[in-house]
Amino acid sequence: MGTRIVVAMSGGVDSSVAAALLHEQGDEVIGVTMQLWGKDVCASSATRLCCSVRDAMDAKAVAKRLGIRHEVLELEQAFRTNVIDYFVESYHAGLTPNPCIACNDHIKFGALLRHADARECSLIATGHYARSSADVEHGRYLLKRAATPEKDQSYVLFNLTQAQLSRARFPIGELSKSRVRQIARSLGLATADKPDSQDVCFIRDRDKNGFLRRELGVADAPGPIMDVEGRVLGAHHGLLGYTIGQREGLGIATGKPLYVVAMDQPRNRLIVGSREDLLSPTLTAERVNWVSVEAPNEPLRAWAKIRSRHEAAAAWIAPAESGRVRVEFDEPQSAITPGQAVVFYDGELVLGGGWIAK
């Protein structure tokens, strides 16, 4: 028998194939489906949530097909505290959060690792499109991009610690999505042609602003929409839920495209401007985690990615006070958004990243 390993099985095709590959190579696999959201939401069949009853049933069916053990792990309170509350409180503070990173930090590589310990499993695996390897010379584990760039999910894994990364495996990191589905079909897995989940997994109706209002128990507070020169162009219905770079839903017509460039919360003002007004040559990041390398003592060259679908841009990364870094781009970048992550790359290697402060 090979390594005893817990596989996070969401009920999707990626994690199904991850479990299948590990089982095929002789590992002792325990499939674990994490129940993250309340039963009132999980029971819904009209929405694509990653914690629905249907997903748990699909994961169980895959486990049965493979002949592996399957468990459901109740993590509703941990998910509420570490992901949903963080999401809501960030927007309330005028930030744009990334709940997927929080989920990876606290749930998939936090609570799931503790569950693996309880099951005497030395490793955990997920269906992320990413890769890892051991750097024996420097005594570290390395996080790398997926082999297929368009599916790469290394951005949302930058905050893993060395302890977490040393026990993590990404079995599909070398594969394309089409190959993953092909493998699932060849094994007769029920998830082979299942659509990918979309959007924020815990917002069932895709109405982010409505969700935030319900969670915070606040009504919209109307205020002015102003341009960068201080002219009033219209009125907004409440700052909650707006994001830097947003163009749709502003409700004003000026004959030229306008974008959200800032939110002045103390005065309840929404500031809009042109695409050029969104450009910035620098950012400051805090709570920086150097996942694959030691923290640098001097500026280094890297490629910096300011959101998950952003094309990484060439930059200098310079250490700053209190563990922060200052990122200076070769070319100004658009819609740098406080609350989002900035992740640093050297080729396929994920150096680390941090949270955009300003």
PDB file of N, CA and C in Angstrom, residues 39-116:
ATOM      1  N   LYS A  39     -27.543  23.931   5.421  1.00  0.00           N
ATOM      2  CA  LYS A  39     -28.343  22.964   4.674  1.00  0.00           C
ATOM      3  C   LYS A  39     -29.422  23.615   3.826  1.00  0.00           C
ATOM      4  N   ASP A  40     -29.884  24.822   4.211  1.00  0.00           N
ATOM      5  CA  ASP A  40     -30.892  25.495   3.396  1.00  0.00           C
ATOM      6  C   ASP A  40     -30.344  25.852   2.029  1.00  0.00           C
ATOM      7  N   VAL A  41     -29.063  26.195   1.959  1.00  0.00           N
ATOM      8  CA  VAL A  41     -28.425  26.497   0.684  1.00  0.00           C
ATOM      9  C   VAL A  41     -27.969  25.223  -0.004  1.00  0.00           C
ATOM     10  N   CYS A  42     -27.371  24.326   0.776  1.00  0.00           N
ATOM     11  CA  CYS A  42     -26.832  23.094   0.196  1.00  0.00           C
ATOM     12  C   CYS A  42     -27.898  22.271  -0.502  1.00  0.00           C
ATOM     13  N   ALA A  43     -29.131  22.372  -0.019  1.00  0.00           N
ATOM     14  CA  ALA A  43     -30.198  21.561  -0.591  1.00  0.00           C
ATOM     15  C   ALA A  43     -30.690  22.097  -1.921  1.00  0.00           C
ATOM     16  N   SER A  44     -30.297  23.317  -2.265  1.00  0.00           N
ATOM     17  CA  SER A  44     -30.779  23.926  -3.501  1.00  0.00           C
ATOM     18  C   SER A  44     -30.216  23.215  -4.721  1.00  0.00           C
ATOM     19  N   SER A  45     -31.094  22.900  -5.656  1.00  0.00           N
ATOM     20  CA  SER A  45     -30.659  22.285  -6.910  1.00  0.00           C
ATOM     21  C   SER A  45     -30.676  23.280  -8.049  1.00  0.00           C
ATOM     22  N   ALA A  46     -31.107  24.495  -7.753  1.00  0.00           N
ATOM     23  CA  ALA A  46     -31.245  25.506  -8.815  1.00  0.00           C
ATOM     24  C   ALA A  46     -30.001  26.365  -8.963  1.00  0.00           C
ATOM     25  N   THR A  47     -29.029  26.143  -8.086  1.00  0.00           N
ATOM     26  CA  THR A  47     -27.822  26.957  -8.144  1.00  0.00           C
ATOM     27  C   THR A  47     -26.589  26.075  -8.220  1.00  0.00           C
ATOM     28  N   ARG A  48     -25.500  26.651  -8.707  1.00  0.00           N
ATOM     29  CA  ARG A  48     -24.239  25.917  -8.810  1.00  0.00           C
ATOM     30  C   ARG A  48     -23.343  26.307  -7.638  1.00  0.00           C
ATOM     31  N   LEU A  49     -23.564  25.670  -6.525  1.00  0.00           N
ATOM     32  CA  LEU A  49     -22.741  25.907  -5.352  1.00  0.00           C
ATOM     33  C   LEU A  49     -21.783  24.739  -5.166  1.00  0.00           C
ATOM     34  N   CYS A  50     -20.652  25.016  -4.526  1.00  0.00           N
ATOM     35  CA  CYS A  50     -19.660  23.956  -4.373  1.00  0.00           C
ATOM     36  C   CYS A  50     -19.906  23.115  -3.139  1.00  0.00           C
ATOM     37  N   CYS A  51     -21.034  23.290  -2.461  1.00  0.00           N
ATOM     38  CA  CYS A  51     -21.273  22.508  -1.249  1.00  0.00           C
ATOM     39  C   CYS A  51     -22.676  21.924  -1.245  1.00  0.00           C
ATOM     40  N   SER A  52     -23.300  21.780  -2.390  1.00  0.00           N
ATOM     41  CA  SER A  52     -24.674  21.312  -2.444  1.00  0.00           C
ATOM     42  C   SER A  52     -24.759  19.825  -2.144  1.00  0.00           C
ATOM     43  N   VAL A  53     -25.966  19.375  -1.819  1.00  0.00           N
ATOM     44  CA  VAL A  53     -26.202  17.958  -1.599  1.00  0.00           C
ATOM     45  C   VAL A  53     -25.848  17.170  -2.844  1.00  0.00           C
ATOM     46  N   ARG A  54     -26.187  17.730  -4.004  1.00  0.00           N
ATOM     47  CA  ARG A  54     -25.861  17.048  -5.257  1.00  0.00           C
ATOM     48  C   ARG A  54     -24.359  16.824  -5.380  1.00  0.00           C
ATOM     49  N   ASP A  55     -23.558  17.836  -5.020  1.00  0.00           N
ATOM     50  CA  ASP A  55     -22.108  17.705  -5.129  1.00  0.00           C
ATOM     51  C   ASP A  55     -21.581  16.616  -4.197  1.00  0.00           C
ATOM     52  N   ALA A  56     -22.116  16.571  -2.980  1.00  0.00           N
ATOM     53  CA  ALA A  56     -21.696  15.528  -2.045  1.00  0.00           C
ATOM     54  C   ALA A  56     -22.062  14.151  -2.577  1.00  0.00           C
ATOM     55  N   MET A  57     -23.230  14.049  -3.183  1.00  0.00           N
ATOM     56  CA  MET A  57     -23.659  12.774  -3.756  1.00  0.00           C
ATOM     57  C   MET A  57     -22.778  12.389  -4.947  1.00  0.00           C
ATOM     58  N   ASP A  58     -22.409  13.370  -5.761  1.00  0.00           N
ATOM     59  CA  ASP A  58     -21.524  13.094  -6.895  1.00  0.00           C
ATOM     60  C   ASP A  58     -20.166  12.609  -6.413  1.00  0.00           C
ATOM     61  N   ALA A  59     -19.633  13.275  -5.371  1.00  0.00           N
ATOM     62  CA  ALA A  59     -18.342  12.855  -4.825  1.00  0.00           C
ATOM     63  C   ALA A  59     -18.425  11.446  -4.260  1.00  0.00           C
ATOM     64  N   LYS A  60     -19.524  11.154  -3.573  1.00  0.00           N
ATOM     65  CA  LYS A  60     -19.714   9.812  -3.014  1.00  0.00           C
ATOM     66  C   LYS A  60     -19.793   8.768  -4.119  1.00  0.00           C
ATOM     67  N   ALA A  61     -20.491   9.116  -5.227  1.00  0.00           N
ATOM     68  CA  ALA A  61     -20.609   8.188  -6.355  1.00  0.00           C
ATOM     69  C   ALA A  61     -19.245   7.920  -6.992  1.00  0.00           C
ATOM     70  N   VAL A  62     -18.433   8.962  -7.110  1.00  0.00           N
ATOM     71  CA  VAL A  62     -17.083   8.792  -7.675  1.00  0.00           C
ATOM     72  C   VAL A  62     -16.252   7.898  -6.758  1.00  0.00           C
ATOM     73  N   ALA A  63     -16.324   8.161  -5.455  1.00  0.00           N
ATOM     74  CA  ALA A  63     -15.566   7.350  -4.501  1.00  0.00           C
ATOM     75  C   ALA A  63     -15.978   5.878  -4.584  1.00  0.00           C
ATOM     76  N   LYS A  64     -17.280   5.640  -4.688  1.00  0.00           N
ATOM     77  CA  LYS A  64     -17.760   4.265  -4.813  1.00  0.00           C
ATOM     78  C   LYS A  64     -17.246   3.623  -6.084  1.00  0.00           C
ATOM     79  N   ARG A  65     -17.268   4.387  -7.179  1.00  0.00           N
ATOM     80  CA  ARG A  65     -16.778   3.867  -8.466  1.00  0.00           C
ATOM     81  C   ARG A  65     -15.295   3.492  -8.377  1.00  0.00           C
ATOM     82  N   LEU A  66     -14.537   4.316  -7.658  1.00  0.00           N
ATOM     83  CA  LEU A  66     -13.098   4.075  -7.536  1.00  0.00           C
ATOM     84  C   LEU A  66     -12.773   3.023  -6.480  1.00  0.00           C
ATOM     85  N   GLY A  67     -13.730   2.777  -5.589  1.00  0.00           N
ATOM     86  CA  GLY A  67     -13.479   1.835  -4.513  1.00  0.00           C
ATOM     87  C   GLY A  67     -12.671   2.422  -3.377  1.00  0.00           C
ATOM     88  N   ILE A  68     -12.903   3.712  -3.092  1.00  0.00           N
ATOM     89  CA  ILE A  68     -12.190   4.378  -1.998  1.00  0.00           C
ATOM     90  C   ILE A  68     -13.181   4.830  -0.930  1.00  0.00           C
ATOM     91  N   ARG A  69     -12.668   5.099   0.244  1.00  0.00           N
ATOM     92  CA  ARG A  69     -13.489   5.577   1.350  1.00  0.00           C
ATOM     93  C   ARG A  69     -13.907   7.023   1.103  1.00  0.00           C
ATOM     94  N   HIS A  70     -15.133   7.376   1.546  1.00  0.00           N
ATOM     95  CA  HIS A  70     -15.621   8.748   1.377  1.00  0.00           C
ATOM     96  C   HIS A  70     -16.225   9.237   2.682  1.00  0.00           C
ATOM     97  N   GLU A  71     -15.917  10.492   3.028  1.00  0.00           N
ATOM     98  CA  GLU A  71     -16.439  11.110   4.241  1.00  0.00           C
ATOM     99  C   GLU A  71     -16.926  12.526   3.933  1.00  0.00           C
ATOM    100  N   VAL A  72     -17.863  13.001   4.739  1.00  0.00           N
ATOM    101  CA  VAL A  72     -18.319  14.395   4.674  1.00  0.00           C
ATOM    102  C   VAL A  72     -17.856  15.090   5.943  1.00  0.00           C
ATOM    103  N   LEU A  73     -17.154  16.194   5.777  1.00  0.00           N
ATOM    104  CA  LEU A  73     -16.592  16.933   6.908  1.00  0.00           C
ATOM    105  C   LEU A  73     -17.371  18.223   7.110  1.00  0.00           C
ATOM    106  N   GLU A  74     -17.987  18.379   8.266  1.00  0.00           N
ATOM    107  CA  GLU A  74     -18.790  19.550   8.595  1.00  0.00           C
ATOM    108  C   GLU A  74     -17.878  20.715   8.982  1.00  0.00           C
ATOM    109  N   LEU A  75     -17.870  21.742   8.126  1.00  0.00           N
ATOM    110  CA  LEU A  75     -17.012  22.904   8.357  1.00  0.00           C
ATOM    111  C   LEU A  75     -17.792  24.215   8.223  1.00  0.00           C
ATOM    112  N   GLU A  76     -19.081  24.142   8.452  1.00  0.00           N
ATOM    113  CA  GLU A  76     -19.923  25.323   8.234  1.00  0.00           C
ATOM    114  C   GLU A  76     -19.475  26.515   9.073  1.00  0.00           C
ATOM    115  N   GLN A  77     -19.204  26.294  10.367  1.00  0.00           N
ATOM    116  CA  GLN A  77     -18.834  27.418  11.231  1.00  0.00           C
ATOM    117  C   GLN A  77     -17.473  27.983  10.858  1.00  0.00           C
ATOM    118  N   ALA A  78     -16.522  27.117  10.548  1.00  0.00           N
ATOM    119  CA  ALA A  78     -15.192  27.585  10.138  1.00  0.00           C
ATOM    120  C   ALA A  78     -15.274  28.373   8.839  1.00  0.00           C
ATOM    121  N   PHE A  79     -16.111  27.922   7.918  1.00  0.00           N
ATOM    122  CA  PHE A  79     -16.279  28.624   6.647  1.00  0.00           C
ATOM    123  C   PHE A  79     -16.958  29.972   6.865  1.00  0.00           C
ATOM    124  N   ARG A  80     -17.949  29.979   7.729  1.00  0.00           N
ATOM    125  CA  ARG A  80     -18.639  31.239   8.056  1.00  0.00           C
ATOM    126  C   ARG A  80     -17.655  32.250   8.625  1.00  0.00           C
ATOM    127  N   THR A  81     -16.859  31.843   9.588  1.00  0.00           N
ATOM    128  CA  THR A  81     -15.961  32.772  10.271  1.00  0.00           C
ATOM    129  C   THR A  81     -14.821  33.251   9.377  1.00  0.00           C
ATOM    130  N   ASN A  82     -14.181  32.324   8.685  1.00  0.00           N
ATOM    131  CA  ASN A  82     -12.938  32.627   7.984  1.00  0.00           C
ATOM    132  C   ASN A  82     -13.114  33.065   6.539  1.00  0.00           C
ATOM    133  N   VAL A  83     -14.251  32.769   5.950  1.00  0.00           N
ATOM    134  CA  VAL A  83     -14.449  33.097   4.539  1.00  0.00           C
ATOM    135  C   VAL A  83     -15.600  34.079   4.344  1.00  0.00           C
ATOM    136  N   ILE A  84     -16.797  33.708   4.807  1.00  0.00           N
ATOM    137  CA  ILE A  84     -17.956  34.570   4.565  1.00  0.00           C
ATOM    138  C   ILE A  84     -17.846  35.877   5.348  1.00  0.00           C
ATOM    139  N   ASP A  85     -17.546  35.791   6.642  1.00  0.00           N
ATOM    140  CA  ASP A  85     -17.425  37.017   7.443  1.00  0.00           C
ATOM    141  C   ASP A  85     -16.297  37.902   6.922  1.00  0.00           C
ATOM    142  N   TYR A  86     -15.186  37.278   6.542  1.00  0.00           N
ATOM    143  CA  TYR A  86     -14.073  38.040   5.948  1.00  0.00           C
ATOM    144  C   TYR A  86     -14.515  38.751   4.672  1.00  0.00           C
ATOM    145  N   PHE A  87     -15.255  38.067   3.825  1.00  0.00           N
ATOM    146  CA  PHE A  87     -15.759  38.632   2.573  1.00  0.00           C
ATOM    147  C   PHE A  87     -16.646  39.848   2.852  1.00  0.00           C
ATOM    148  N   VAL A  88     -17.586  39.687   3.764  1.00  0.00           N
ATOM    149  CA  VAL A  88     -18.539  40.752   4.076  1.00  0.00           C
ATOM    150  C   VAL A  88     -17.838  41.941   4.727  1.00  0.00           C
ATOM    151  N   GLU A  89     -17.002  41.669   5.710  1.00  0.00           N
ATOM    152  CA  GLU A  89     -16.322  42.755   6.426  1.00  0.00           C
ATOM    153  C   GLU A  89     -15.353  43.517   5.526  1.00  0.00           C
ATOM    154  N   SER A  90     -14.743  42.825   4.573  1.00  0.00           N
ATOM    155  CA  SER A  90     -13.832  43.503   3.648  1.00  0.00           C
ATOM    156  C   SER A  90     -14.580  44.498   2.781  1.00  0.00           C
ATOM    157  N   TYR A  91     -15.693  44.079   2.221  1.00  0.00           N
ATOM    158  CA  TYR A  91     -16.492  45.003   1.407  1.00  0.00           C
ATOM    159  C   TYR A  91     -17.003  46.167   2.250  1.00  0.00           C
ATOM    160  N   HIS A  92     -17.384  45.882   3.483  1.00  0.00           N
ATOM    161  CA  HIS A  92     -17.868  46.943   4.363  1.00  0.00           C
ATOM    162  C   HIS A  92     -16.784  47.981   4.621  1.00  0.00           C
ATOM    163  N   ALA A  93     -15.513  47.549   4.571  1.00  0.00           N
ATOM    164  CA  ALA A  93     -14.379  48.449   4.792  1.00  0.00           C
ATOM    165  C   ALA A  93     -13.886  49.090   3.500  1.00  0.00           C
ATOM    166  N   GLY A  94     -14.579  48.837   2.393  1.00  0.00           N
ATOM    167  CA  GLY A  94     -14.185  49.432   1.121  1.00  0.00           C
ATOM    168  C   GLY A  94     -13.119  48.662   0.381  1.00  0.00           C
ATOM    169  N   LEU A  95     -12.866  47.421   0.773  1.00  0.00           N
ATOM    170  CA  LEU A  95     -11.875  46.570   0.120  1.00  0.00           C
ATOM    171  C   LEU A  95     -12.564  45.568  -0.801  1.00  0.00           C
ATOM    172  N   THR A  96     -11.786  44.984  -1.700  1.00  0.00           N
ATOM    173  CA  THR A  96     -12.305  43.947  -2.586  1.00  0.00           C
ATOM    174  C   THR A  96     -11.604  42.637  -2.230  1.00  0.00           C
ATOM    175  N   PRO A  97     -12.279  41.732  -1.525  1.00  0.00           N
ATOM    176  CA  PRO A  97     -11.625  40.523  -1.018  1.00  0.00           C
ATOM    177  C   PRO A  97     -11.549  39.416  -2.062  1.00  0.00           C
ATOM    178  N   ASN A  98     -10.745  38.402  -1.759  1.00  0.00           N
ATOM    179  CA  ASN A  98     -10.683  37.195  -2.577  1.00  0.00           C
ATOM    180  C   ASN A  98     -11.017  36.004  -1.686  1.00  0.00           C
ATOM    181  N   PRO A  99     -12.272  35.563  -1.674  1.00  0.00           N
ATOM    182  CA  PRO A  99     -12.662  34.491  -0.755  1.00  0.00           C
ATOM    183  C   PRO A  99     -12.016  33.151  -1.076  1.00  0.00           C
ATOM    184  N   CYS A 100     -11.607  32.935  -2.334  1.00  0.00           N
ATOM    185  CA  CYS A 100     -10.970  31.663  -2.686  1.00  0.00           C
ATOM    186  C   CYS A 100      -9.643  31.486  -1.950  1.00  0.00           C
ATOM    187  N   ILE A 101      -8.887  32.574  -1.818  1.00  0.00           N
ATOM    188  CA  ILE A 101      -7.617  32.490  -1.104  1.00  0.00           C
ATOM    189  C   ILE A 101      -7.863  32.228   0.376  1.00  0.00           C
ATOM    190  N   ALA A 102      -8.851  32.904   0.941  1.00  0.00           N
ATOM    191  CA  ALA A 102      -9.185  32.682   2.350  1.00  0.00           C
ATOM    192  C   ALA A 102      -9.630  31.242   2.576  1.00  0.00           C
ATOM    193  N   CYS A 103     -10.383  30.692   1.645  1.00  0.00           N
ATOM    194  CA  CYS A 103     -10.848  29.310   1.760  1.00  0.00           C
ATOM    195  C   CYS A 103      -9.665  28.345   1.709  1.00  0.00           C
ATOM    196  N   ASN A 104      -8.735  28.597   0.811  1.00  0.00           N
ATOM    197  CA  ASN A 104      -7.552  27.743   0.748  1.00  0.00           C
ATOM    198  C   ASN A 104      -6.747  27.814   2.039  1.00  0.00           C
ATOM    199  N   ASP A 105      -6.549  29.024   2.547  1.00  0.00           N
ATOM    200  CA  ASP A 105      -5.733  29.215   3.749  1.00  0.00           C
ATOM    201  C   ASP A 105      -6.333  28.489   4.952  1.00  0.00           C
ATOM    202  N   HIS A 106      -7.626  28.715   5.193  1.00  0.00           N
ATOM    203  CA  HIS A 106      -8.238  28.281   6.446  1.00  0.00           C
ATOM    204  C   HIS A 106      -8.982  26.949   6.354  1.00  0.00           C
ATOM    205  N   ILE A 107      -9.512  26.636   5.190  1.00  0.00           N
ATOM    206  CA  ILE A 107     -10.346  25.448   5.064  1.00  0.00           C
ATOM    207  C   ILE A 107      -9.583  24.296   4.401  1.00  0.00           C
ATOM    208  N   LYS A 108      -9.227  24.446   3.135  1.00  0.00           N
ATOM    209  CA  LYS A 108      -8.625  23.332   2.407  1.00  0.00           C
ATOM    210  C   LYS A 108      -7.234  22.966   2.910  1.00  0.00           C
ATOM    211  N   PHE A 109      -6.460  23.962   3.333  1.00  0.00           N
ATOM    212  CA  PHE A 109      -5.120  23.665   3.823  1.00  0.00           C
ATOM    213  C   PHE A 109      -4.975  23.983   5.307  1.00  0.00           C
ATOM    214  N   GLY A 110      -6.110  24.178   5.960  1.00  0.00           N
ATOM    215  CA  GLY A 110      -6.135  24.395   7.394  1.00  0.00           C
ATOM    216  C   GLY A 110      -6.923  23.282   8.056  1.00  0.00           C
ATOM    217  N   ALA A 111      -8.242  23.395   8.007  1.00  0.00           N
ATOM    218  CA  ALA A 111      -9.111  22.400   8.634  1.00  0.00           C
ATOM    219  C   ALA A 111      -8.932  21.016   8.018  1.00  0.00           C
ATOM    220  N   LEU A 112      -8.746  20.962   6.713  1.00  0.00           N
ATOM    221  CA  LEU A 112      -8.590  19.658   6.063  1.00  0.00           C
ATOM    222  C   LEU A 112      -7.289  18.972   6.487  1.00  0.00           C
ATOM    223  N   LEU A 113      -6.241  19.744   6.673  1.00  0.00           N
ATOM    224  CA  LEU A 113      -4.990  19.167   7.162  1.00  0.00           C
ATOM    225  C   LEU A 113      -5.158  18.603   8.579  1.00  0.00           C
ATOM    226  N   ARG A 114      -5.912  19.303   9.411  1.00  0.00           N
ATOM    227  CA  ARG A 114      -6.162  18.789  10.759  1.00  0.00           C
ATOM    228  C   ARG A 114      -6.974  17.498  10.708  1.00  0.00           C
ATOM    229  N   HIS A 115      -7.911  17.442   9.749  1.00  0.00           N
ATOM    230  CA  HIS A 115      -8.680  16.213   9.573  1.00  0.00           C
ATOM    231  C   HIS A 115      -7.769  15.084   9.102  1.00  0.00           C
ATOM    232  N   ALA A 116      -6.823  15.413   8.221  1.00  0.00           N
ATOM    233  CA  ALA A 116      -5.867  14.409   7.759  1.00  0.00           C
ATOM    234  C   ALA A 116      -5.050  13.869   8.932  1.00  0.00           C
TER     235      ALA A 116
END
